CSV table of C-alpha atoms in Angstrom, one decimal:
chain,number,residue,atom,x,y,z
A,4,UNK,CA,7.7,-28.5,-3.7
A,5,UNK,CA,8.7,-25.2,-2.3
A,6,UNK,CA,6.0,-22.7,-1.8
A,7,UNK,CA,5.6,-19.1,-1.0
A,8,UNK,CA,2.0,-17.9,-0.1
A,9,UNK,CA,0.8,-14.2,0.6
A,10,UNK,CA,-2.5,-13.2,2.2
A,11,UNK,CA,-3.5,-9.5,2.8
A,12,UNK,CA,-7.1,-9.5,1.4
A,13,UNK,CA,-8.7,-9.1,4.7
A,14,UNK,CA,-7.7,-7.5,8.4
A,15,UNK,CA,-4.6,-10.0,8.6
A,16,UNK,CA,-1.5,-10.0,7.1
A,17,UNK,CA,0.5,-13.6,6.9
A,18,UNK,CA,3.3,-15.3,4.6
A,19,UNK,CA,4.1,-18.7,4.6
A,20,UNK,CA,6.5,-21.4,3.2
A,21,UNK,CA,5.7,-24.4,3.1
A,22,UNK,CA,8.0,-27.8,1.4
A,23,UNK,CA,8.0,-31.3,1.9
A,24,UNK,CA,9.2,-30.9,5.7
A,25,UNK,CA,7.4,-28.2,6.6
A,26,UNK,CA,5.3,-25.2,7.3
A,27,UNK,CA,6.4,-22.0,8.2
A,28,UNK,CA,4.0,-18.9,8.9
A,29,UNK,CA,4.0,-15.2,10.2
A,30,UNK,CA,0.7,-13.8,10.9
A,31,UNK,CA,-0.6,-10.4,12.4
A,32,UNK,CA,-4.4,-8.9,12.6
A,33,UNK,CA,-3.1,-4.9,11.2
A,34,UNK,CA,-5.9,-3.8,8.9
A,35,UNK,CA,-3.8,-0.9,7.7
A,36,UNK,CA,-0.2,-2.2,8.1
A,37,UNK,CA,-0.3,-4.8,5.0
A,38,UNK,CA,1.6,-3.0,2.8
A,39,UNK,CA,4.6,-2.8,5.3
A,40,UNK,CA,4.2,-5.7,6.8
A,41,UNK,CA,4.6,-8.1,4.1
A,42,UNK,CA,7.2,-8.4,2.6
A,43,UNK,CA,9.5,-8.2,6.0
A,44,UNK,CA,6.9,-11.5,6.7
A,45,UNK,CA,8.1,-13.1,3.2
A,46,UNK,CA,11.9,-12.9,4.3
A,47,UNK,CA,11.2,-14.0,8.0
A,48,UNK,CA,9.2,-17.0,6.4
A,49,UNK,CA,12.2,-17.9,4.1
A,50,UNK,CA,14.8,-17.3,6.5
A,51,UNK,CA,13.7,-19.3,9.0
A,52,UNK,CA,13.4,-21.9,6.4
A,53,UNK,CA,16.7,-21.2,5.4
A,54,UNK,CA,15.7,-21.1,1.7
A,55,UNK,CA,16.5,-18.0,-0.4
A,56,UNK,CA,13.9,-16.6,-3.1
A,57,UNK,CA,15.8,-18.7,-6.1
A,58,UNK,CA,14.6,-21.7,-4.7
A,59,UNK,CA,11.2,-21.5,-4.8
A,60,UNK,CA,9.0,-23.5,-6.8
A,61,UNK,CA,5.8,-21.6,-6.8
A,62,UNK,CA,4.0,-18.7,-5.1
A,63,UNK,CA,0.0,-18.3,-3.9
A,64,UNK,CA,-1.7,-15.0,-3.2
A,65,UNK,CA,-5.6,-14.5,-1.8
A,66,UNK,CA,-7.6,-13.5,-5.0
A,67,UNK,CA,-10.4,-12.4,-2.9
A,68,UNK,CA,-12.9,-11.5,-2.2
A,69,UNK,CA,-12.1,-8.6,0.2
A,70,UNK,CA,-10.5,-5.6,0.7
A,71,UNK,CA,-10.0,-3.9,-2.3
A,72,UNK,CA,-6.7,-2.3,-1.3
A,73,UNK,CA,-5.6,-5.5,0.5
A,74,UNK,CA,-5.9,-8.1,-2.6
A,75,UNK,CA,-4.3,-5.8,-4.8
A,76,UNK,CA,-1.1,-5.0,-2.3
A,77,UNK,CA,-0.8,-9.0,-2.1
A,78,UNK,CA,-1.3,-9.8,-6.2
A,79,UNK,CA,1.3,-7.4,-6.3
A,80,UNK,CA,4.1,-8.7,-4.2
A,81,UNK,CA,3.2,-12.5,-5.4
A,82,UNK,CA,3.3,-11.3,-9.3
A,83,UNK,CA,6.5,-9.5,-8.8
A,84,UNK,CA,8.1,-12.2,-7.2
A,85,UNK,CA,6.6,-14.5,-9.7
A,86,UNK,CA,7.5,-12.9,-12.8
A,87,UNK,CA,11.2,-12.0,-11.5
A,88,UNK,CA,11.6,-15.4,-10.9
A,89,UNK,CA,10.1,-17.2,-13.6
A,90,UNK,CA,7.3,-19.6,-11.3
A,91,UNK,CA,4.0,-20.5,-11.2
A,92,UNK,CA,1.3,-18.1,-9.5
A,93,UNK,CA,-1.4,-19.9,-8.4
A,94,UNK,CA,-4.6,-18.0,-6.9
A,95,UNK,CA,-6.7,-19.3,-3.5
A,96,UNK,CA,-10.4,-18.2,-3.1
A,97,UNK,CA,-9.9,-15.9,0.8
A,98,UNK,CA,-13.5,-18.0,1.6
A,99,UNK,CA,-11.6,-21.9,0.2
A,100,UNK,CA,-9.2,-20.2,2.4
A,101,UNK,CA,-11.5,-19.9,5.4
A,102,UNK,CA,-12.8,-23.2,5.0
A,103,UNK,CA,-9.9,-24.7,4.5
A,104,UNK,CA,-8.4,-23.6,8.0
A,105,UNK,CA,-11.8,-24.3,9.7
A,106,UNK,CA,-11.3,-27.8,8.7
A,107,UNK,CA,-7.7,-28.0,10.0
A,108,UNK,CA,-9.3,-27.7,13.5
A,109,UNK,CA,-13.4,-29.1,13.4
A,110,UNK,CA,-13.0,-33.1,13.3
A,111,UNK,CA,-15.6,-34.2,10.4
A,112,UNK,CA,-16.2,-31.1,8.8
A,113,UNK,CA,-18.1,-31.5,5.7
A,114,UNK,CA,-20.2,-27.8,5.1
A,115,UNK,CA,-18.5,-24.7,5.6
A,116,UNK,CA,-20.5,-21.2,5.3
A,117,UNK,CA,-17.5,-18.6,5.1
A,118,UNK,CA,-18.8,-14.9,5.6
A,119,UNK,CA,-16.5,-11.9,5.3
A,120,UNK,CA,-17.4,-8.3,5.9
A,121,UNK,CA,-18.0,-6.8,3.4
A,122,UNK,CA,-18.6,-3.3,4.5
A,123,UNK,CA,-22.3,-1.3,3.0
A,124,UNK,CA,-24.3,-3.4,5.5
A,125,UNK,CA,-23.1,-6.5,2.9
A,126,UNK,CA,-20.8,-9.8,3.1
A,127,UNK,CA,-19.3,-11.7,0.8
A,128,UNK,CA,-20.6,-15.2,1.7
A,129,UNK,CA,-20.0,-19.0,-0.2
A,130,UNK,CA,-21.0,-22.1,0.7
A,131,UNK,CA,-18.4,-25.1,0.5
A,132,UNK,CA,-19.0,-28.7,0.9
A,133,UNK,CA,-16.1,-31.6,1.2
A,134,UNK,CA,-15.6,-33.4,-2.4
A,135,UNK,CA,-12.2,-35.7,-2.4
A,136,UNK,CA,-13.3,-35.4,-6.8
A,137,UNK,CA,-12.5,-32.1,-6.7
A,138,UNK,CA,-9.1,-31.4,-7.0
A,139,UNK,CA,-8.5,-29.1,-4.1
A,140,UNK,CA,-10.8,-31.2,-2.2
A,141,UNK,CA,-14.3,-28.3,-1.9
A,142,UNK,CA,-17.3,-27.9,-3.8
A,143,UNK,CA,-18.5,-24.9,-4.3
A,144,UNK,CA,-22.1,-25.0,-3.6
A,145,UNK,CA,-22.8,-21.4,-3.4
A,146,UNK,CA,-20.1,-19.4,-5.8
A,147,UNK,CA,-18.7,-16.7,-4.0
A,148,UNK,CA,-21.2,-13.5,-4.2
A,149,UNK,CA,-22.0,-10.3,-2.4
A,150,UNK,CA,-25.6,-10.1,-0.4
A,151,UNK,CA,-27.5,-8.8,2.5
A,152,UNK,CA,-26.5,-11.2,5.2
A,153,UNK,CA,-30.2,-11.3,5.2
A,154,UNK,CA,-29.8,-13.2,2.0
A,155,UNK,CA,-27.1,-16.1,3.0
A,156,UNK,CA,-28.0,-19.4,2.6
A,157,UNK,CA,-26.3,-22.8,3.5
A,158,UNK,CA,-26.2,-26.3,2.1
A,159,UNK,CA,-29.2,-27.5,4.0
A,160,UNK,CA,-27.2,-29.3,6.4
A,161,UNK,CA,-25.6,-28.5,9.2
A,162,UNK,CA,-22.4,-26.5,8.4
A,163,UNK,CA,-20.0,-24.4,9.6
A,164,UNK,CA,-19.8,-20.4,9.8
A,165,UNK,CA,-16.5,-18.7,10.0
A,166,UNK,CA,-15.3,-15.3,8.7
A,167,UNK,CA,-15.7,-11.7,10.0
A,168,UNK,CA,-18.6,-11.4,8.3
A,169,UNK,CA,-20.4,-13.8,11.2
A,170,UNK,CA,-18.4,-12.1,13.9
A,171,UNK,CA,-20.5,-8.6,12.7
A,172,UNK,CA,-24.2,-10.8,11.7
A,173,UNK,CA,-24.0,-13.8,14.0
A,174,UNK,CA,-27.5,-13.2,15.2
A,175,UNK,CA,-28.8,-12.8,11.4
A,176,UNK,CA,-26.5,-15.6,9.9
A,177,UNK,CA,-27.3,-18.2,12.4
A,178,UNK,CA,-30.9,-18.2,12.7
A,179,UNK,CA,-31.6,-21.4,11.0
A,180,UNK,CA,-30.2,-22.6,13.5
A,181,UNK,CA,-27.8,-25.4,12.2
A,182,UNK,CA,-25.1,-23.3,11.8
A,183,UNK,CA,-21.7,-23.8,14.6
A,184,UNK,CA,-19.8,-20.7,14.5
A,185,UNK,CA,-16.2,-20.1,14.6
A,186,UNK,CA,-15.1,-17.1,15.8
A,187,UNK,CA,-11.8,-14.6,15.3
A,188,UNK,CA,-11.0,-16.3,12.0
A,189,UNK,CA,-9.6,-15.1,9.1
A,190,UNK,CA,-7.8,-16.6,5.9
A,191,UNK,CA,-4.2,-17.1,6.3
A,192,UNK,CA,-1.5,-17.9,3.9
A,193,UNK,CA,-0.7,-21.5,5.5
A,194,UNK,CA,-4.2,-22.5,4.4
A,195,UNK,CA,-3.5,-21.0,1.1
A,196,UNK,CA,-1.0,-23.3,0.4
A,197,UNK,CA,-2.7,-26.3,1.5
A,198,UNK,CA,-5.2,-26.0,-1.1
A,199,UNK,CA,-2.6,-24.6,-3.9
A,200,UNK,CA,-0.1,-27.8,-3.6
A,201,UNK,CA,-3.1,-29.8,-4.7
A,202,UNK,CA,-3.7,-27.8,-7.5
A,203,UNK,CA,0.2,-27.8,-8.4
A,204,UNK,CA,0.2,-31.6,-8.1
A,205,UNK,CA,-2.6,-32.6,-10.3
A,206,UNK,CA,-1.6,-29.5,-13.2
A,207,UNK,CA,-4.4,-27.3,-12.3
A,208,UNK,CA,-2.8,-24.3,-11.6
A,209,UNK,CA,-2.6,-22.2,-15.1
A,210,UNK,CA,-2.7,-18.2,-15.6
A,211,UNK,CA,-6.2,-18.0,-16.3
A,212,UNK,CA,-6.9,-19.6,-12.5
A,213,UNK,CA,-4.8,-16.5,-10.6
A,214,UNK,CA,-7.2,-13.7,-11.5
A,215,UNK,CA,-8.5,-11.5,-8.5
A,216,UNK,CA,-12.0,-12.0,-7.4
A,217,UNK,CA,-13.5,-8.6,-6.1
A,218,UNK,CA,-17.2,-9.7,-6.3
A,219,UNK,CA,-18.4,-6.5,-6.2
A,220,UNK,CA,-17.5,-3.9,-8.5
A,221,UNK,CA,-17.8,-0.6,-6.3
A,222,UNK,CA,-14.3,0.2,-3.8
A,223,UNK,CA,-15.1,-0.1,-0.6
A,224,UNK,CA,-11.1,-0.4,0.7
């Protein structure tokens, strides 16, 4: 299947295209550059993959949470190219997203704590463990909310922290102790797609799954 994902909910911008051959992805850290950065990504993606937007099959977009400004630039380009095109928009947690793409590189990981700054002293925090019955392969243990980092707890076990939000509370997030922490890492739109082609396989992608998950009502950028 041909596939087109868009992340831009957090400090980096990336596009990918993924198919049965391969994976294609542009990525840059510009916290303020998303909106004109993104779509030139989209085209690079494609061209490169020497596939033109009438062939795509489906398109993923980061729902959140993060950036206010940033998950709605990126909901915006993926709908428009969805609905001029007539596909299947499919939605990817940003924290799935982290652990996802921690588990691309950590042999055996099973726990994920993703952490992402959430500005007001706050993160938005989840906690993910690895179930092959779930259809895109995590459980969420913890559902995606916004806390103190104070507040964050993991599975119990020892898991693994990634996300800006432990690159700013390290010291606060890791004092059980158990946790391994990954640093510089941020959801991008190739692990996105990992996670959305399951979801396409097996049926699960429907409108009501790509809604936008801000977690916290006030703006905060």
């Amino acid at each position: 299947m041909k596939v087109l994902a868009i992340e831009t909910a957090t400090e980096a911008c990336s596009a990918a295209y993924a198919d049965d051959d391969q994976i294609i992805e542009r990525f840059q850290i510009d916290p303020k550059g998303h909106s004109e950065r993104i779509l030139p990504m989209v085209e690079s993606v494609l061209s490169e993959a020497g596939v033109v937007r009438a062939e795509l099959e489906a398109i993923v977009f980061d729902s959140g949470p993060g950036s206010f400004t940033g998950i709605r630039i990126g909901a915006g380009v993926a709908q428009g190219i969805a609905l001029g095109l007539d596909l299947p928009l499919v939605a990817v947690s940003s924290l799935m997203g982290l652990a996802q793409g921690v588990s691309r590189v950590v042999d055996g990981c099973t726990a994920v704590l993703p952490a992402i700054d959430a500005r007001m002293g706050q993160v938005y925090w989840a906690c993910l463990v690895r179930d092959p019955q779930e259809v895109t392969g995590w459980r969420w243990q913890q559902m995606p909310q916004v806390t103190d980092p104070e507040a964050v707890d993991g599975p119990g076990v020892e898991e693994i922290g990634v996300g800006s939000g432990w690159d700013r509370y390290a010291e606060i997030l890791s004092r059980n102790g158990r946790t391994i922490w990954h640093q510089d890492r941020y959801p991008s739109a190739r692990d996105l797609i990992e996670v959305a082609q399951r979801l396409l396989c097996a049926g699960s992608a429907t409108p009501s799954t790509a809604e936008l998950t801000y977690v916290r009502n006030k703006v905060t950028g």
